[in-house]
Amino acid sequence: QVQLVESGGGLVQAGDSLRLSCSASGRISSIVSMGWYRQAPGYEREWVARIVTGGGTTYTDSVKGRFTISRDNAKNTVYLQMNSLKPEDTAVYYCNALVRYYTGTSGSRTAVGDYWGQGTQVTISS
């Protein structure tokens, strides 16, 4: 019912910046929250940032002051602005969204689902 597509990853040097984007498409009624997770080789997936309906944001301690999550509600798109990147930020970054979507081709019945994007590789060299 819903697809998430990330973009913006790449290879940059320490201290550089990247902006990730994630666009949700499908029969979306509303997006409850969107967030970013990351997973580095040998580590479990880690929550990075989340933004909720009212615009409130939260971050994991390691990225506070460097990363900023934002959302364009009209476009169903979330962004992660990553500044002052460090080698330890290297990971595959995944977009996540809790979405209320329309369940049928007619009417307004909805359900809530938890969706993940395919991931985008972010590599920071020293």
PDB file of C-alpha atoms in Angstrom:
ATOM      1  CA  GLN A   1       0.000   0.000   0.000  1.00  0.00           C
ATOM      2  CA  VAL A   2       2.880   2.367   0.733  1.00  0.00           C
ATOM      3  CA  GLN A   3       6.374   2.614  -0.674  1.00  0.00           C
ATOM      4  CA  LEU A   4       9.300   4.544   0.774  1.00  0.00           C
ATOM      5  CA  VAL A   5      12.241   5.527  -1.396  1.00  0.00           C
ATOM      6  CA  GLU A   6      15.431   7.015   0.029  1.00  0.00           C
ATOM      7  CA  SER A   7      18.025   9.022  -1.833  1.00  0.00           C
ATOM      8  CA  GLY A   8      20.982  11.265  -1.140  1.00  0.00           C
ATOM      9  CA  GLY A   9      23.546   8.829   0.175  1.00  0.00           C
ATOM     10  CA  GLY A  10      27.095   8.820  -1.030  1.00  0.00           C
ATOM     11  CA  LEU A  11      30.767   8.921  -0.193  1.00  0.00           C
ATOM     12  CA  VAL A  12      32.081  12.078   1.445  1.00  0.00           C
ATOM     13  CA  GLN A  13      34.941  13.128   3.669  1.00  0.00           C
ATOM     14  CA  ALA A  14      34.771  13.738   7.385  1.00  0.00           C
ATOM     15  CA  GLY A  15      33.366  17.174   8.107  1.00  0.00           C
ATOM     16  CA  ASP A  16      31.263  17.256   4.959  1.00  0.00           C
ATOM     17  CA  SER A  17      27.494  17.298   4.748  1.00  0.00           C
ATOM     18  CA  LEU A  18      24.827  15.193   3.115  1.00  0.00           C
ATOM     19  CA  ARG A  19      21.087  15.489   2.905  1.00  0.00           C
ATOM     20  CA  LEU A  20      19.031  12.343   2.736  1.00  0.00           C
ATOM     21  CA  SER A  21      15.478  12.354   1.517  1.00  0.00           C
ATOM     22  CA  CYS A  22      12.708   9.820   1.741  1.00  0.00           C
ATOM     23  CA  SER A  23       9.478  10.070  -0.181  1.00  0.00           C
ATOM     24  CA  ALA A  24       6.390   8.068   0.638  1.00  0.00           C
ATOM     25  CA  SER A  25       3.934   7.142  -2.060  1.00  0.00           C
ATOM     26  CA  GLY A  26       0.748   5.179  -2.218  1.00  0.00           C
ATOM     27  CA  ARG A  27      -2.756   5.579  -0.957  1.00  0.00           C
ATOM     28  CA  ILE A  28      -1.748   7.656   2.027  1.00  0.00           C
ATOM     29  CA  SER A  29      -4.276   9.198   4.343  1.00  0.00           C
ATOM     30  CA  SER A  30      -1.780  10.643   6.783  1.00  0.00           C
ATOM     31  CA  ILE A  31       1.686   9.970   8.121  1.00  0.00           C
ATOM     32  CA  VAL A  32       1.824   9.570  11.856  1.00  0.00           C
ATOM     33  CA  SER A  33       5.588   9.726  12.080  1.00  0.00           C
ATOM     34  CA  MET A  34       8.683   9.360   9.959  1.00  0.00           C
ATOM     35  CA  GLY A  35      12.178   8.585  11.028  1.00  0.00           C
ATOM     36  CA  TRP A  36      15.633   7.435  10.130  1.00  0.00           C
ATOM     37  CA  TYR A  37      17.567   4.391  11.252  1.00  0.00           C
ATOM     38  CA  ARG A  38      21.032   3.228  10.365  1.00  0.00           C
ATOM     39  CA  GLN A  39      22.957  -0.006  10.415  1.00  0.00           C
ATOM     40  CA  ALA A  40      26.710  -0.363  10.210  1.00  0.00           C
ATOM     41  CA  PRO A  41      28.489  -3.662   9.488  1.00  0.00           C
ATOM     42  CA  GLY A  42      28.666  -5.744  12.634  1.00  0.00           C
ATOM     43  CA  TYR A  43      26.173  -3.588  14.512  1.00  0.00           C
ATOM     44  CA  GLU A  44      22.464  -3.809  15.084  1.00  0.00           C
ATOM     45  CA  ARG A  45      20.139  -1.310  13.506  1.00  0.00           C
ATOM     46  CA  GLU A  46      20.120   1.973  15.408  1.00  0.00           C
ATOM     47  CA  TRP A  47      17.436   4.597  15.649  1.00  0.00           C
ATOM     48  CA  VAL A  48      18.723   8.009  14.554  1.00  0.00           C
ATOM     49  CA  ALA A  49      15.893  10.538  14.426  1.00  0.00           C
ATOM     50  CA  ARG A  50      12.144  10.816  14.293  1.00  0.00           C
ATOM     51  CA  ILE A  51       9.601  13.504  13.520  1.00  0.00           C
ATOM     52  CA  VAL A  52       5.956  13.250  14.525  1.00  0.00           C
ATOM     53  CA  THR A  53       2.725  14.747  13.238  1.00  0.00           C
ATOM     54  CA  GLY A  54       2.960  17.931  15.265  1.00  0.00           C
ATOM     55  CA  GLY A  55       6.501  18.571  14.080  1.00  0.00           C
ATOM     56  CA  GLY A  56       8.315  17.515  17.205  1.00  0.00           C
ATOM     57  CA  THR A  57      11.680  15.895  16.661  1.00  0.00           C
ATOM     58  CA  THR A  58      13.919  13.572  18.619  1.00  0.00           C
ATOM     59  CA  TYR A  59      17.462  12.387  18.020  1.00  0.00           C
ATOM     60  CA  THR A  60      19.851   9.819  19.300  1.00  0.00           C
ATOM     61  CA  ASP A  61      22.575  11.414  21.404  1.00  0.00           C
ATOM     62  CA  SER A  62      25.386  10.738  18.955  1.00  0.00           C
ATOM     63  CA  VAL A  63      23.870  12.961  16.250  1.00  0.00           C
ATOM     64  CA  LYS A  64      22.390  15.784  18.313  1.00  0.00           C
ATOM     65  CA  GLY A  65      23.626  19.137  17.107  1.00  0.00           C
ATOM     66  CA  ARG A  66      24.799  17.696  13.803  1.00  0.00           C
ATOM     67  CA  PHE A  67      21.731  16.129  12.200  1.00  0.00           C
ATOM     68  CA  THR A  68      18.381  17.756  11.562  1.00  0.00           C
ATOM     69  CA  ILE A  69      15.236  15.921  10.565  1.00  0.00           C
ATOM     70  CA  SER A  70      12.471  17.778   8.783  1.00  0.00           C
ATOM     71  CA  ARG A  71       9.341  16.939   6.862  1.00  0.00           C
ATOM     72  CA  ASP A  72       7.374  18.339   3.977  1.00  0.00           C
ATOM     73  CA  ASN A  73       3.894  17.115   4.765  1.00  0.00           C
ATOM     74  CA  ALA A  74       2.455  18.169   1.424  1.00  0.00           C
ATOM     75  CA  LYS A  75       4.996  15.990  -0.368  1.00  0.00           C
ATOM     76  CA  ASN A  76       5.025  13.138   2.156  1.00  0.00           C
ATOM     77  CA  THR A  77       8.773  13.528   2.285  1.00  0.00           C
ATOM     78  CA  VAL A  78      11.194  13.479   5.179  1.00  0.00           C
ATOM     79  CA  TYR A  79      14.743  14.810   5.100  1.00  0.00           C
ATOM     80  CA  LEU A  80      17.809  14.219   7.188  1.00  0.00           C
ATOM     81  CA  GLN A  81      20.366  16.993   6.977  1.00  0.00           C
ATOM     82  CA  MET A  82      23.669  15.579   8.167  1.00  0.00           C
ATOM     83  CA  ASN A  83      26.441  18.036   8.962  1.00  0.00           C
ATOM     84  CA  SER A  84      29.910  17.566  10.400  1.00  0.00           C
ATOM     85  CA  LEU A  85      29.898  13.952   9.344  1.00  0.00           C
ATOM     86  CA  LYS A  86      32.218  11.531  11.079  1.00  0.00           C
ATOM     87  CA  PRO A  87      33.563   8.141   9.989  1.00  0.00           C
ATOM     88  CA  GLU A  88      31.415   6.528  12.658  1.00  0.00           C
ATOM     89  CA  ASP A  89      28.343   7.806  10.814  1.00  0.00           C
ATOM     90  CA  THR A  90      29.090   5.321   8.036  1.00  0.00           C
ATOM     91  CA  ALA A  91      26.120   3.013   7.660  1.00  0.00           C
ATOM     92  CA  VAL A  92      23.177   2.118   5.543  1.00  0.00           C
ATOM     93  CA  TYR A  93      20.455   4.606   6.398  1.00  0.00           C
ATOM     94  CA  TYR A  94      16.857   3.460   6.324  1.00  0.00           C
ATOM     95  CA  CYS A  95      13.723   5.522   6.222  1.00  0.00           C
ATOM     96  CA  ASN A  96      10.812   4.406   8.360  1.00  0.00           C
ATOM     97  CA  ALA A  97       7.249   5.655   8.460  1.00  0.00           C
ATOM     98  CA  LEU A  98       4.142   4.892  10.436  1.00  0.00           C
ATOM     99  CA  VAL A  99       1.433   5.544   7.893  1.00  0.00           C
ATOM    100  CA  ARG A 100      -2.325   5.607   7.864  1.00  0.00           C
ATOM    101  CA  TYR A 101      -3.380   4.474   4.406  1.00  0.00           C
ATOM    102  CA  TYR A 102      -6.603   3.869   2.515  1.00  0.00           C
ATOM    103  CA  THR A 103      -7.437   0.182   2.373  1.00  0.00           C
ATOM    104  CA  GLY A 104      -9.824   0.195  -0.564  1.00  0.00           C
ATOM    105  CA  THR A 105     -10.336   1.792  -3.932  1.00  0.00           C
ATOM    106  CA  SER A 106     -13.456   3.551  -2.692  1.00  0.00           C
ATOM    107  CA  GLY A 107     -14.603   5.037   0.545  1.00  0.00           C
ATOM    108  CA  SER A 108     -12.401   6.270   3.331  1.00  0.00           C
ATOM    109  CA  ARG A 109     -11.546   3.171   5.349  1.00  0.00           C
ATOM    110  CA  THR A 110      -7.987   3.254   6.573  1.00  0.00           C
ATOM    111  CA  ALA A 111      -5.466   1.181   8.431  1.00  0.00           C
ATOM    112  CA  VAL A 112      -2.063   1.863   9.938  1.00  0.00           C
ATOM    113  CA  GLY A 113       1.129   0.248   8.766  1.00  0.00           C
ATOM    114  CA  ASP A 114       4.835   0.444   9.521  1.00  0.00           C
ATOM    115  CA  TYR A 115       6.983   0.760   6.393  1.00  0.00           C
ATOM    116  CA  TRP A 116      10.671   0.755   5.560  1.00  0.00           C
ATOM    117  CA  GLY A 117      12.659   2.044   2.634  1.00  0.00           C
ATOM    118  CA  GLN A 118      15.328   0.105   0.802  1.00  0.00           C
ATOM    119  CA  GLY A 119      18.214   1.938   2.445  1.00  0.00           C
ATOM    120  CA  THR A 120      20.867   4.273   1.136  1.00  0.00           C
ATOM    121  CA  GLN A 121      24.588   3.882   1.768  1.00  0.00           C
ATOM    122  CA  VAL A 122      26.408   6.676   3.544  1.00  0.00           C
ATOM    123  CA  THR A 123      30.174   6.346   3.707  1.00  0.00           C
ATOM    124  CA  ILE A 124      32.403   8.855   5.463  1.00  0.00           C
ATOM    125  CA  SER A 125      36.118   8.710   4.828  1.00  0.00           C
ATOM    126  CA  SER A 126      38.718  10.106   7.193  1.00  0.00           C
TER     127      SER A 126
END
